[in-house]
PDB file of C-alpha atoms and ligand atoms in Angstrom:
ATOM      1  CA  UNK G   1      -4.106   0.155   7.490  1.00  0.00           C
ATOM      2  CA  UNK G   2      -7.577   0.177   7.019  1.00  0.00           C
ATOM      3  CA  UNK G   3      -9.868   0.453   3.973  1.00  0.00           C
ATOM      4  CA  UNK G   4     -11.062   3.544   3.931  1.00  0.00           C
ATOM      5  CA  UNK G   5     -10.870   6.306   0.970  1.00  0.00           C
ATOM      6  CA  UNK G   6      -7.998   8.219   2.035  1.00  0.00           C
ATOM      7  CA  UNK G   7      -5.822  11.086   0.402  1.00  0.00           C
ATOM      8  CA  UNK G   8      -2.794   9.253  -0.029  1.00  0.00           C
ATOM      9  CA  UNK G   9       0.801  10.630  -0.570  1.00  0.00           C
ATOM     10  CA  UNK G  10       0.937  11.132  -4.566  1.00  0.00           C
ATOM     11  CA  UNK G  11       3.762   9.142  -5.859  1.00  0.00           C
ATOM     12  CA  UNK G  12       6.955  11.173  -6.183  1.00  0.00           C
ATOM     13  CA  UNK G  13       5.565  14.011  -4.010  1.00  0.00           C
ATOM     14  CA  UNK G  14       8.435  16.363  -3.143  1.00  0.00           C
ATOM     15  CA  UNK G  15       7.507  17.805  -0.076  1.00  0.00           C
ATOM     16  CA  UNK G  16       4.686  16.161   2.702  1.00  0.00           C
ATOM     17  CA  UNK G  17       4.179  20.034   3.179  1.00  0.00           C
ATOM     18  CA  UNK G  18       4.407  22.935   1.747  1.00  0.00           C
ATOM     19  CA  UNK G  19       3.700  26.383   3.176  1.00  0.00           C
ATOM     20  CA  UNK G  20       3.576  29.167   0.658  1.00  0.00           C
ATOM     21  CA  UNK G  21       4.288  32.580   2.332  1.00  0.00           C
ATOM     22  CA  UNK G  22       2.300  31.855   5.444  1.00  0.00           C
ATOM     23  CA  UNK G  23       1.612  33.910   8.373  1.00  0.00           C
ATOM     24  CA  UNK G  24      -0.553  33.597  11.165  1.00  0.00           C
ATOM     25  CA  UNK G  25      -1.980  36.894  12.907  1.00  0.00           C
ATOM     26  CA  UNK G  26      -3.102  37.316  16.279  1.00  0.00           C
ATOM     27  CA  UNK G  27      -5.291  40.322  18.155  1.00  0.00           C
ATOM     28  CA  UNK G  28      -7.005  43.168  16.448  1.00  0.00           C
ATOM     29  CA  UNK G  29      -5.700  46.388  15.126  1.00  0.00           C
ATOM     30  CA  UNK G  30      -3.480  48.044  15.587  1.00  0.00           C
ATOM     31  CA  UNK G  31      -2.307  45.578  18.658  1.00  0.00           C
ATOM     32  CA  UNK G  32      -1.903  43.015  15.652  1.00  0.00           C
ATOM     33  CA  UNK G  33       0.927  41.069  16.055  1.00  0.00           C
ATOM     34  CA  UNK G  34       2.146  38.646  13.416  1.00  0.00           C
ATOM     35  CA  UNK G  35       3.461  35.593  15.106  1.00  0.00           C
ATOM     36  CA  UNK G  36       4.149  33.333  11.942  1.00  0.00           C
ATOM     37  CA  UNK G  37       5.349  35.920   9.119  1.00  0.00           C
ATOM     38  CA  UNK G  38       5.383  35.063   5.410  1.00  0.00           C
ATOM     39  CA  UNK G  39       7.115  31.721   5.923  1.00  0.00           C
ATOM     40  CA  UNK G  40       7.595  29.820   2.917  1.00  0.00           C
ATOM     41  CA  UNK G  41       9.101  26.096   3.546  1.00  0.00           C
ATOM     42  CA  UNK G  42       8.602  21.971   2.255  1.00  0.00           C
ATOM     43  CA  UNK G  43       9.249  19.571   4.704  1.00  0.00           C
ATOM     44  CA  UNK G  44      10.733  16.560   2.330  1.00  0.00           C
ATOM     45  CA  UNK G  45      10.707  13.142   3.029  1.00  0.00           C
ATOM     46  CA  UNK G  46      13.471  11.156   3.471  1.00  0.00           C
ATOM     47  CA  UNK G  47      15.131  13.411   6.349  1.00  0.00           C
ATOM     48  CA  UNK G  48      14.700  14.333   9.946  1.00  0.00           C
ATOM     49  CA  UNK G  49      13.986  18.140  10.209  1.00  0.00           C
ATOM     50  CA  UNK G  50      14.855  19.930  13.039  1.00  0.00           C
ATOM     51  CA  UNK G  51      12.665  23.275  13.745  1.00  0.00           C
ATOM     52  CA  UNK G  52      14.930  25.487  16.224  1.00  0.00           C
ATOM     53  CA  UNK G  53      14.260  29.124  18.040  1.00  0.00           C
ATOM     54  CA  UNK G  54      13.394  30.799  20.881  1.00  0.00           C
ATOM     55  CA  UNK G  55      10.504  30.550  23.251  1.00  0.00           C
ATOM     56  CA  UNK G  56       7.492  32.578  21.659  1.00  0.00           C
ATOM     57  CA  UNK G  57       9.072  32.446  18.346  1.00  0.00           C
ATOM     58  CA  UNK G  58       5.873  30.956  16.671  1.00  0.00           C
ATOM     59  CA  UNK G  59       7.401  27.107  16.586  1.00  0.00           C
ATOM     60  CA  UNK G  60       3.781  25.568  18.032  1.00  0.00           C
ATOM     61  CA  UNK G  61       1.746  28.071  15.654  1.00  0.00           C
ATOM     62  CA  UNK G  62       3.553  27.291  12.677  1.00  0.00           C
ATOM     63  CA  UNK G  63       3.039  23.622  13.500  1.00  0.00           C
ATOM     64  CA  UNK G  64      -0.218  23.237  14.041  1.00  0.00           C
ATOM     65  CA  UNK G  65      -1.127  25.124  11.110  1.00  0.00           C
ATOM     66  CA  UNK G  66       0.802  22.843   8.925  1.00  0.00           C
ATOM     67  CA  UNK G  67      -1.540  19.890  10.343  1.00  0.00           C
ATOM     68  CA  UNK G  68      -4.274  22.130   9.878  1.00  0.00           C
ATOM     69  CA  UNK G  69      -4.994  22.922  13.370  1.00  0.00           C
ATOM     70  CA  UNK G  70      -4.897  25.898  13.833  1.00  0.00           C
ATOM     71  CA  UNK G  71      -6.286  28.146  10.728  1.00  0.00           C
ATOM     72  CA  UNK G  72      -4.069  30.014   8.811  1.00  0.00           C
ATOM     73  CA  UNK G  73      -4.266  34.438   8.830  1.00  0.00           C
ATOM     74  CA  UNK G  74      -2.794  34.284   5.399  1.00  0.00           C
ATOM     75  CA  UNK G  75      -0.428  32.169   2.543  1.00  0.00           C
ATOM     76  CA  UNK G  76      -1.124  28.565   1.590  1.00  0.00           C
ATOM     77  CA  UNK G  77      -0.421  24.885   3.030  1.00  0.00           C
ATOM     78  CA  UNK G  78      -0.048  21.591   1.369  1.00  0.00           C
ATOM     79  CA  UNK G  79      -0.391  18.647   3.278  1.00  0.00           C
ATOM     80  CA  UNK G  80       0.891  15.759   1.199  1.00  0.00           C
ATOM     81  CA  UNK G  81      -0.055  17.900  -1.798  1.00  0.00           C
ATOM     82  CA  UNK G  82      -3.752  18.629  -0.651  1.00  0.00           C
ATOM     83  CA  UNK G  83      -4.359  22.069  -0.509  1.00  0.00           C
ATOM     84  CA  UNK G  84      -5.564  22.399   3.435  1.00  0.00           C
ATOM     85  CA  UNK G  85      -6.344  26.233   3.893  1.00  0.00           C
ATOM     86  CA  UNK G  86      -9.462  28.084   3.838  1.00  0.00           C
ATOM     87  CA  UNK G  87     -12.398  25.922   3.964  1.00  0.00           C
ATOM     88  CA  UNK G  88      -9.958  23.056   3.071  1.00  0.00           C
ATOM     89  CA  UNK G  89      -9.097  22.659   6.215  1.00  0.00           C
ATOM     90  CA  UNK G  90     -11.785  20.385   6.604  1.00  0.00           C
ATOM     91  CA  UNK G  91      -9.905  18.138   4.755  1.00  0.00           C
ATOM     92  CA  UNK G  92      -7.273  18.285   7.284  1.00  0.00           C
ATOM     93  CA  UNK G  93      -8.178  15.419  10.193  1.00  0.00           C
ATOM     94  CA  UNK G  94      -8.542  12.929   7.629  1.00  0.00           C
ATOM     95  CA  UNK G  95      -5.092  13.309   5.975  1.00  0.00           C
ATOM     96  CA  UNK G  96      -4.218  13.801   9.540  1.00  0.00           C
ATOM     97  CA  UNK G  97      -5.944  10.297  10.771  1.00  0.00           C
ATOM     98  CA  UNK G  98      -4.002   8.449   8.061  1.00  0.00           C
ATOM     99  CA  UNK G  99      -0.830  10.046   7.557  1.00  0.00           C
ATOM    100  CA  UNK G 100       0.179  12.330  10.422  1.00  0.00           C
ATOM    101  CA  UNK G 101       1.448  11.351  13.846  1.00  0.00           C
ATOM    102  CA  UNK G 102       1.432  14.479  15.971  1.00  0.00           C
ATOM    103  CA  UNK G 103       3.071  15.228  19.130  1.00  0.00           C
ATOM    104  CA  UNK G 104       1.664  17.848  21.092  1.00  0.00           C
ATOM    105  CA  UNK G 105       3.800  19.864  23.086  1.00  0.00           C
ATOM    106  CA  UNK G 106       1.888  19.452  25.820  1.00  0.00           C
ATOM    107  CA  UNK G 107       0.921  16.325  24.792  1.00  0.00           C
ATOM    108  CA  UNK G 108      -3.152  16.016  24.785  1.00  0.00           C
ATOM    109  CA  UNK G 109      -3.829  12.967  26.219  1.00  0.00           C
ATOM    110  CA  UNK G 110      -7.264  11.558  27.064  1.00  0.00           C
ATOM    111  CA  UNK G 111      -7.372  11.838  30.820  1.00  0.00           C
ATOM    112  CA  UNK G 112     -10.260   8.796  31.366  1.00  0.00           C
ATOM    113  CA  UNK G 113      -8.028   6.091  29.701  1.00  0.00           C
ATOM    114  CA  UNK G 114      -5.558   4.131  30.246  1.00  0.00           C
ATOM    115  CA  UNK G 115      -1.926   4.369  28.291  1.00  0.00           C
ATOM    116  CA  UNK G 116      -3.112   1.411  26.308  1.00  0.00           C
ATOM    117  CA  UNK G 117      -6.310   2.762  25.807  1.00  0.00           C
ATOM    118  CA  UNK G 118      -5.008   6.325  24.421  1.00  0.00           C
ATOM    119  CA  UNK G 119      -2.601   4.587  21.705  1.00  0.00           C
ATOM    120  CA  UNK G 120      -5.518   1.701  20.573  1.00  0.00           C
ATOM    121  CA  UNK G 121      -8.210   4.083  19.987  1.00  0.00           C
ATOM    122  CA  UNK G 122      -6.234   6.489  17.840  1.00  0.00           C
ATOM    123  CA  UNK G 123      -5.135   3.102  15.948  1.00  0.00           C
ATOM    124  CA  UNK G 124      -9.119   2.185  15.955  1.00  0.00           C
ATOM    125  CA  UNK G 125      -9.602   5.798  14.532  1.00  0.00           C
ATOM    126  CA  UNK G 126      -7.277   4.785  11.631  1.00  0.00           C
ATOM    127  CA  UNK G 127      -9.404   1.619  11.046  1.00  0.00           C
ATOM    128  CA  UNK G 128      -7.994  -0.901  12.838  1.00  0.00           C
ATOM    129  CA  UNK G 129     -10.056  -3.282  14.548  1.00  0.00           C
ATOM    130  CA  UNK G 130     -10.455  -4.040  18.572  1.00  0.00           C
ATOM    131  CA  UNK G 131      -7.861  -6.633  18.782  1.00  0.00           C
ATOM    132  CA  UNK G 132      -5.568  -5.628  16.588  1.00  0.00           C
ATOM    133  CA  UNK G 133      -5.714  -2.433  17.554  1.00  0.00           C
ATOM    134  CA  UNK G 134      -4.766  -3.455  21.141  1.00  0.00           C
ATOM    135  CA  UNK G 135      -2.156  -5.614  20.249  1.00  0.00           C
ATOM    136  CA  UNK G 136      -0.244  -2.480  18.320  1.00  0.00           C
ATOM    137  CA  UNK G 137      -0.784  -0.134  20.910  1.00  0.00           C
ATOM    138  CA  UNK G 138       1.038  -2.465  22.905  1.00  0.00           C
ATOM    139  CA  UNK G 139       3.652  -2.902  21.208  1.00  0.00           C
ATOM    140  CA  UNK G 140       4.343   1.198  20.343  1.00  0.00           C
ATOM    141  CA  UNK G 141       3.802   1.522  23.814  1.00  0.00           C
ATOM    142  CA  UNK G 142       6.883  -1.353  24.381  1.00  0.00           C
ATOM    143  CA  UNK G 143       9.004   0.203  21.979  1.00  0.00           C
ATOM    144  CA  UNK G 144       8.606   3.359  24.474  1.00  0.00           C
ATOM    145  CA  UNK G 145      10.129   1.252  27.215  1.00  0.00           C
ATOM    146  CA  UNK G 146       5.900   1.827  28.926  1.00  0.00           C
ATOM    147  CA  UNK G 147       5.436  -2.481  28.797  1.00  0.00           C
ATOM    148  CA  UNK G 148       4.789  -1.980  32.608  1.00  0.00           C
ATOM    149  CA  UNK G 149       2.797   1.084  32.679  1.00  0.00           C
ATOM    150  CA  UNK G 150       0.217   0.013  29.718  1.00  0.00           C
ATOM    151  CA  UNK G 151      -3.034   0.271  32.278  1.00  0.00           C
ATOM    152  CA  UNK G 152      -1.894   3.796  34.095  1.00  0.00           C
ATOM    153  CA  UNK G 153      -4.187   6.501  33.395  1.00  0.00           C
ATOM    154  CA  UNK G 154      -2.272  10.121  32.556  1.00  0.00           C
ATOM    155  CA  UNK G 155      -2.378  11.281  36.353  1.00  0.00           C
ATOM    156  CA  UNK G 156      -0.699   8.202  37.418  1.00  0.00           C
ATOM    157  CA  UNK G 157       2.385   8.970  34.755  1.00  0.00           C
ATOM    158  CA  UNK G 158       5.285  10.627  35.270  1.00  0.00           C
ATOM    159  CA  UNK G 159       5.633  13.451  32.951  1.00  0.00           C
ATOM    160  CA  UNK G 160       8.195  11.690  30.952  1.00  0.00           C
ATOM    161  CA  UNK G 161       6.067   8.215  30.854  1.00  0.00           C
ATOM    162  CA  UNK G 162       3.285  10.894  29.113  1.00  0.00           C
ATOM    163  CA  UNK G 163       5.346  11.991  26.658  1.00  0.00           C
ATOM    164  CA  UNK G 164       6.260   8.763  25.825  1.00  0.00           C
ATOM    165  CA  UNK G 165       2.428   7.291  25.461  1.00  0.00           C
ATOM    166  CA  UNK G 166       2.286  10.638  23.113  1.00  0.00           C
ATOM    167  CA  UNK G 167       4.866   9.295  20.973  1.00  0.00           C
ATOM    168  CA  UNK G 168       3.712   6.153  21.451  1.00  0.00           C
ATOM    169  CA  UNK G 169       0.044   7.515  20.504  1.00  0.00           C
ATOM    170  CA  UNK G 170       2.211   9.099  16.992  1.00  0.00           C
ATOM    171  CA  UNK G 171       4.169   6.176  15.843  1.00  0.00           C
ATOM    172  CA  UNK G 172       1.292   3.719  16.093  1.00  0.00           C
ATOM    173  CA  UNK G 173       0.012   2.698  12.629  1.00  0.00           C
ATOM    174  CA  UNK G 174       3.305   3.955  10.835  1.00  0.00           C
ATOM    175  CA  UNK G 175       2.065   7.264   9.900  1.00  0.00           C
ATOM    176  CA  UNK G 176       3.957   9.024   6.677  1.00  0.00           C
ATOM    177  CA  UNK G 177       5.048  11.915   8.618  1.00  0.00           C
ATOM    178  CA  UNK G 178       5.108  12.488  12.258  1.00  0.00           C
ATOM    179  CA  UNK G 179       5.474  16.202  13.753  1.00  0.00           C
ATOM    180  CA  UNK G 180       6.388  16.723  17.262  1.00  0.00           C
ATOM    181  CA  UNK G 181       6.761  19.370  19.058  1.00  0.00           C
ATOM    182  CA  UNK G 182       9.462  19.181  22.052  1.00  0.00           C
ATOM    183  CA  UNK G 183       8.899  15.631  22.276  1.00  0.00           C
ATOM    184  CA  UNK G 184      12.218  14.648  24.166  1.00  0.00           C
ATOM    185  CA  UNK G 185      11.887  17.792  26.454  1.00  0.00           C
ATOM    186  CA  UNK G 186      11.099  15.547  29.431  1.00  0.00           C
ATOM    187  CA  UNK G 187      12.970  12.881  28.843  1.00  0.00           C
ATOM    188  CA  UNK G 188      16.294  12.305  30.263  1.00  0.00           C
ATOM    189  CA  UNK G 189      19.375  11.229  27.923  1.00  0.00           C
ATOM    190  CA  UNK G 190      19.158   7.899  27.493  1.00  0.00           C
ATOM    191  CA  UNK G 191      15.229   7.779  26.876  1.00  0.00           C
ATOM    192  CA  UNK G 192      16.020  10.675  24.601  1.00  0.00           C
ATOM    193  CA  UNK G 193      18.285   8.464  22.768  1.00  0.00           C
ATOM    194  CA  UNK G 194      16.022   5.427  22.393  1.00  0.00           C
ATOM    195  CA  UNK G 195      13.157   7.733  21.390  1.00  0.00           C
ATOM    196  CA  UNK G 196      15.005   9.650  18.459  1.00  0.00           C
ATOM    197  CA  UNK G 197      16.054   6.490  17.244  1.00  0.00           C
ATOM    198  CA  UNK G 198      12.601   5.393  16.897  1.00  0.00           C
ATOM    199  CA  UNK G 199      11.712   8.198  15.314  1.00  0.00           C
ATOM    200  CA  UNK G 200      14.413   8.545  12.698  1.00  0.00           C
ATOM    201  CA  UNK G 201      13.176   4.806  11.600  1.00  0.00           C
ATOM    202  CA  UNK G 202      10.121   6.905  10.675  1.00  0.00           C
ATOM    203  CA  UNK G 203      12.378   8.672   8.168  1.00  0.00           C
ATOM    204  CA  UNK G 204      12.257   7.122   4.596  1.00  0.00           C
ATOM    205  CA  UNK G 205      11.204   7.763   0.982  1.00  0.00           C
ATOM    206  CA  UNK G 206       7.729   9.145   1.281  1.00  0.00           C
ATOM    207  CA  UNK G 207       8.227   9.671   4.137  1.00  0.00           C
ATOM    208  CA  UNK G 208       9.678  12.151   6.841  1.00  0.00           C
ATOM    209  CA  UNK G 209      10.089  13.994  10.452  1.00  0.00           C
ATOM    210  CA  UNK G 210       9.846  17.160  11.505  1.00  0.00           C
ATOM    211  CA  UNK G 211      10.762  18.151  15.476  1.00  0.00           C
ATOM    212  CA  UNK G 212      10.349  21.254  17.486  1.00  0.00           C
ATOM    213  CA  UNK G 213      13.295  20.819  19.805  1.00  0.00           C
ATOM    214  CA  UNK G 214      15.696  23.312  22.646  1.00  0.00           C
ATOM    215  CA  UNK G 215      17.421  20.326  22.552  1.00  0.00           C
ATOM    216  CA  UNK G 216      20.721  20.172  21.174  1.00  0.00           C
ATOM    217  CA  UNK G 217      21.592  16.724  21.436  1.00  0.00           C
ATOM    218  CA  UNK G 218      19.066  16.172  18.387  1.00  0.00           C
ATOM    219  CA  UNK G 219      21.194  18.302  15.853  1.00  0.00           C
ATOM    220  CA  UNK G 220      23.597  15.793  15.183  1.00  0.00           C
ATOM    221  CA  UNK G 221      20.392  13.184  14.103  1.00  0.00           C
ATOM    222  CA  UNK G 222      19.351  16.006  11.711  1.00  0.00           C
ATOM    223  CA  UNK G 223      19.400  15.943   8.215  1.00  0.00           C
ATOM    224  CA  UNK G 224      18.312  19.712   7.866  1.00  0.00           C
ATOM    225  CA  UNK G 225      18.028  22.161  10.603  1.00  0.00           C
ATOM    226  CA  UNK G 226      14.985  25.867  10.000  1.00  0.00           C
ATOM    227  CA  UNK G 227      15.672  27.858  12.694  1.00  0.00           C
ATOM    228  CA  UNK G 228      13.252  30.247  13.616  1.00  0.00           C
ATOM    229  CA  UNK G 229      12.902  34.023  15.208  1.00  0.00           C
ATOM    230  CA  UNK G 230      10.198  36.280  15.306  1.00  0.00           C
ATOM    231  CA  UNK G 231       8.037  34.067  13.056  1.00  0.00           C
ATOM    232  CA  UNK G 232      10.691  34.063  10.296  1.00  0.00           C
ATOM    233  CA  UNK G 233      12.545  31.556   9.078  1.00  0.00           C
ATOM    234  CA  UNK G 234      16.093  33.024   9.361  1.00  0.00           C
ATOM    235  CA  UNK G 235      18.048  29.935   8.735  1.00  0.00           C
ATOM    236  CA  UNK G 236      17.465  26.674   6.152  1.00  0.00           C
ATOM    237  CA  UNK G 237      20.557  24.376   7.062  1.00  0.00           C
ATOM    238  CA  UNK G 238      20.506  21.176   4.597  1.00  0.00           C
ATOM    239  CA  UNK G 239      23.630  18.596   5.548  1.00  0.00           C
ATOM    240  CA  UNK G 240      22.985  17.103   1.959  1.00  0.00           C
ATOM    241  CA  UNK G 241      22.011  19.995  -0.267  1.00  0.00           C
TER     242      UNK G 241
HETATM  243  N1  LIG Y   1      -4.247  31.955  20.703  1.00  0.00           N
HETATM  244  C1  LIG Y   1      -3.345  32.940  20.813  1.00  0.00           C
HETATM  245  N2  LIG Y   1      -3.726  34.237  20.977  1.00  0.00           N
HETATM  246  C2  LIG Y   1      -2.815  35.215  21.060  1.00  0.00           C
HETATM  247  N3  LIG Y   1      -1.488  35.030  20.995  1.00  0.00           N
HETATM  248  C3  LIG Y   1      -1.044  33.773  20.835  1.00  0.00           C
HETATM  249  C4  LIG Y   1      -1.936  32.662  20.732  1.00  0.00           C
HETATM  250  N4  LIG Y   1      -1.216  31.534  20.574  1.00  0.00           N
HETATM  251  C5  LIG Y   1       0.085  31.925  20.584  1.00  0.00           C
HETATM  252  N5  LIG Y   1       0.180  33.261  20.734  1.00  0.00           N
HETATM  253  C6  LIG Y   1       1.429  34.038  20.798  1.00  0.00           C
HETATM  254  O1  LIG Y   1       2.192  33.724  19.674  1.00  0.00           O
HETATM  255  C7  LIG Y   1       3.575  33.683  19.988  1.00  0.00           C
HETATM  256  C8  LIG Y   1       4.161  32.387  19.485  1.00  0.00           C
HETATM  257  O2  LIG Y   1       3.616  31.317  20.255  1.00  0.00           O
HETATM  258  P1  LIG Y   1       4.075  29.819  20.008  1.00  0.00           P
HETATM  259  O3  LIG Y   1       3.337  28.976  20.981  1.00  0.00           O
HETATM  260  O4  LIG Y   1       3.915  29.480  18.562  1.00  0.00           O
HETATM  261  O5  LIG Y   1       5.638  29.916  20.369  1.00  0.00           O
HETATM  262  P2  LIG Y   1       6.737  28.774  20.496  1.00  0.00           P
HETATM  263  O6  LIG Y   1       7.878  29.164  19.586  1.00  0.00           O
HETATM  264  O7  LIG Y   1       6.127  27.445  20.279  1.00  0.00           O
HETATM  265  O8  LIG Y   1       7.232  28.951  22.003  1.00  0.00           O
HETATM  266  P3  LIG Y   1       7.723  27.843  23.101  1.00  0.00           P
HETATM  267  O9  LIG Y   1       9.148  27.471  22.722  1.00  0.00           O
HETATM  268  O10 LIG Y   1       7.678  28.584  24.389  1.00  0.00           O
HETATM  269  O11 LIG Y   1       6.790  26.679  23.045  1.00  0.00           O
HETATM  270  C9  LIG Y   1       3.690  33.883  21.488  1.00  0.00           C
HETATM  271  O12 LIG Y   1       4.090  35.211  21.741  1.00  0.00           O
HETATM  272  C10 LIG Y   1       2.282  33.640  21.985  1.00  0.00           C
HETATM  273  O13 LIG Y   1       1.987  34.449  23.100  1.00  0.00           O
HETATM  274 MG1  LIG Y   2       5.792  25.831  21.529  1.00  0.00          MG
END
């Protein structure tokens, strides 16, 4: 990792984050609509968290705003115990750039460059240098089963392969938490397979996942499954509390 000052995970931290009755509010009155409501949650290290509702339940909002993203209407976040909301937020791509892998949904790739490219310059963001950064991107990108697709811009991938460069793009520099959001949707089973067990490797003290999924043949990786309706959390299942 590189040298630069960054807000590290405070030793013995309890949660990587920690939303305190948060809500996110969209459109004016009285069409308001509150599509995050008053959720209060910690996403602890050492286990794979699955995130589980239906479609327009507020999964991607509540996400992003616990990377600091997307602003927050109301309530607090913690993002490895640095408070990110209000004008905090600006605090949030840094703790982002060194700790948090994110997969986007729809997975934001840079369109001009190459798979290799889009992995090495997030690792050159997080201070790597040229080569090194190449050589890591790489490998990520092997561990993705993409060895023979490293110079393919994002048009030229299937949408599968582009998932995988985004979790390539996540993994890369062994960030302390990675969130994803559907990131085996487009994979079929036995890339979903390889891919959740790269990602449970992630899982460790200090250090944790958390997954937006439909997909039900994650549950049995989980080690605690929030399920989600309406922006609520309606359900907290821990398989070691
Ligand atoms: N920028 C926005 N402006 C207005 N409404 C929004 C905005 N972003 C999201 N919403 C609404 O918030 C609700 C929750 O959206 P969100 O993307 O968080 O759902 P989701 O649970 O991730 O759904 P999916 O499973 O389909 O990805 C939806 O009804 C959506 O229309
Ligand atoms: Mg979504």
């Amino acid at each position: 990792m590189g040298a630069a000052a960054i807000p590290t995970p405070q030793s013995g931290i309890a949660a990587l984050v920690k939303s305190e009755h948060l809500s996110k509010v969209y459109g004016e009155p009285p069409l308001q609509t509150a599509v995050v409501n008053d959720v209060s949650v910690e996403i602890r290290p050492n286990q794979l968290t699955l995130l589980m509702g239906p479609s327009g339940s507020g999964k991607t909002t509540l996400l992003m705003m616990m990377a600091g993203l997307v602003a927050v209407s109301s309530g607090r976040i913690e993002l490895f115990g640095n408070d990110i909301t209000g004008e905090n937020i600006a605090k949030a791509p840094s703790i982002r750039r060194h700790e948090l892998g994110f997969i986007f949904q729809h997975y934001n790739l840079f369109p001009a460059l190459t798979a290799l490219e889009n992995v090495a310059e997030v690792l050159r963001l997080k201070g790597f240098a040229g080569k090194s950064a190449y050589a890591q991107a790489k490998q990520s990108l092997k561990a993705v089963g993409l060895g023979h697709r490293l110079d393919h811009r994002p048009s030229k991938l299937s949408g599968g392969e582009q998932q995988r460069v985004a979790i390539a793009r996540a993994l890369a520099g062994n960030p302390s938490l990675i969130i994803g959001d559907e990131p085996t949707a487009a994979l079929d089973t036995r890339t979903g397979q390889t891919i959740t067990a790269l990602l449970k490797q992630v899982v460790g003290p200090q250090r944790g996942v958390l997954l937006v999924t439909h997909d039900p043949r994650l549950e049995p990786h989980a080690d605690r499954i929030l399920r989600i309706e309406d922006g609520r959390i309606i359900a907290d299942e821990d398989k070691h509390a």
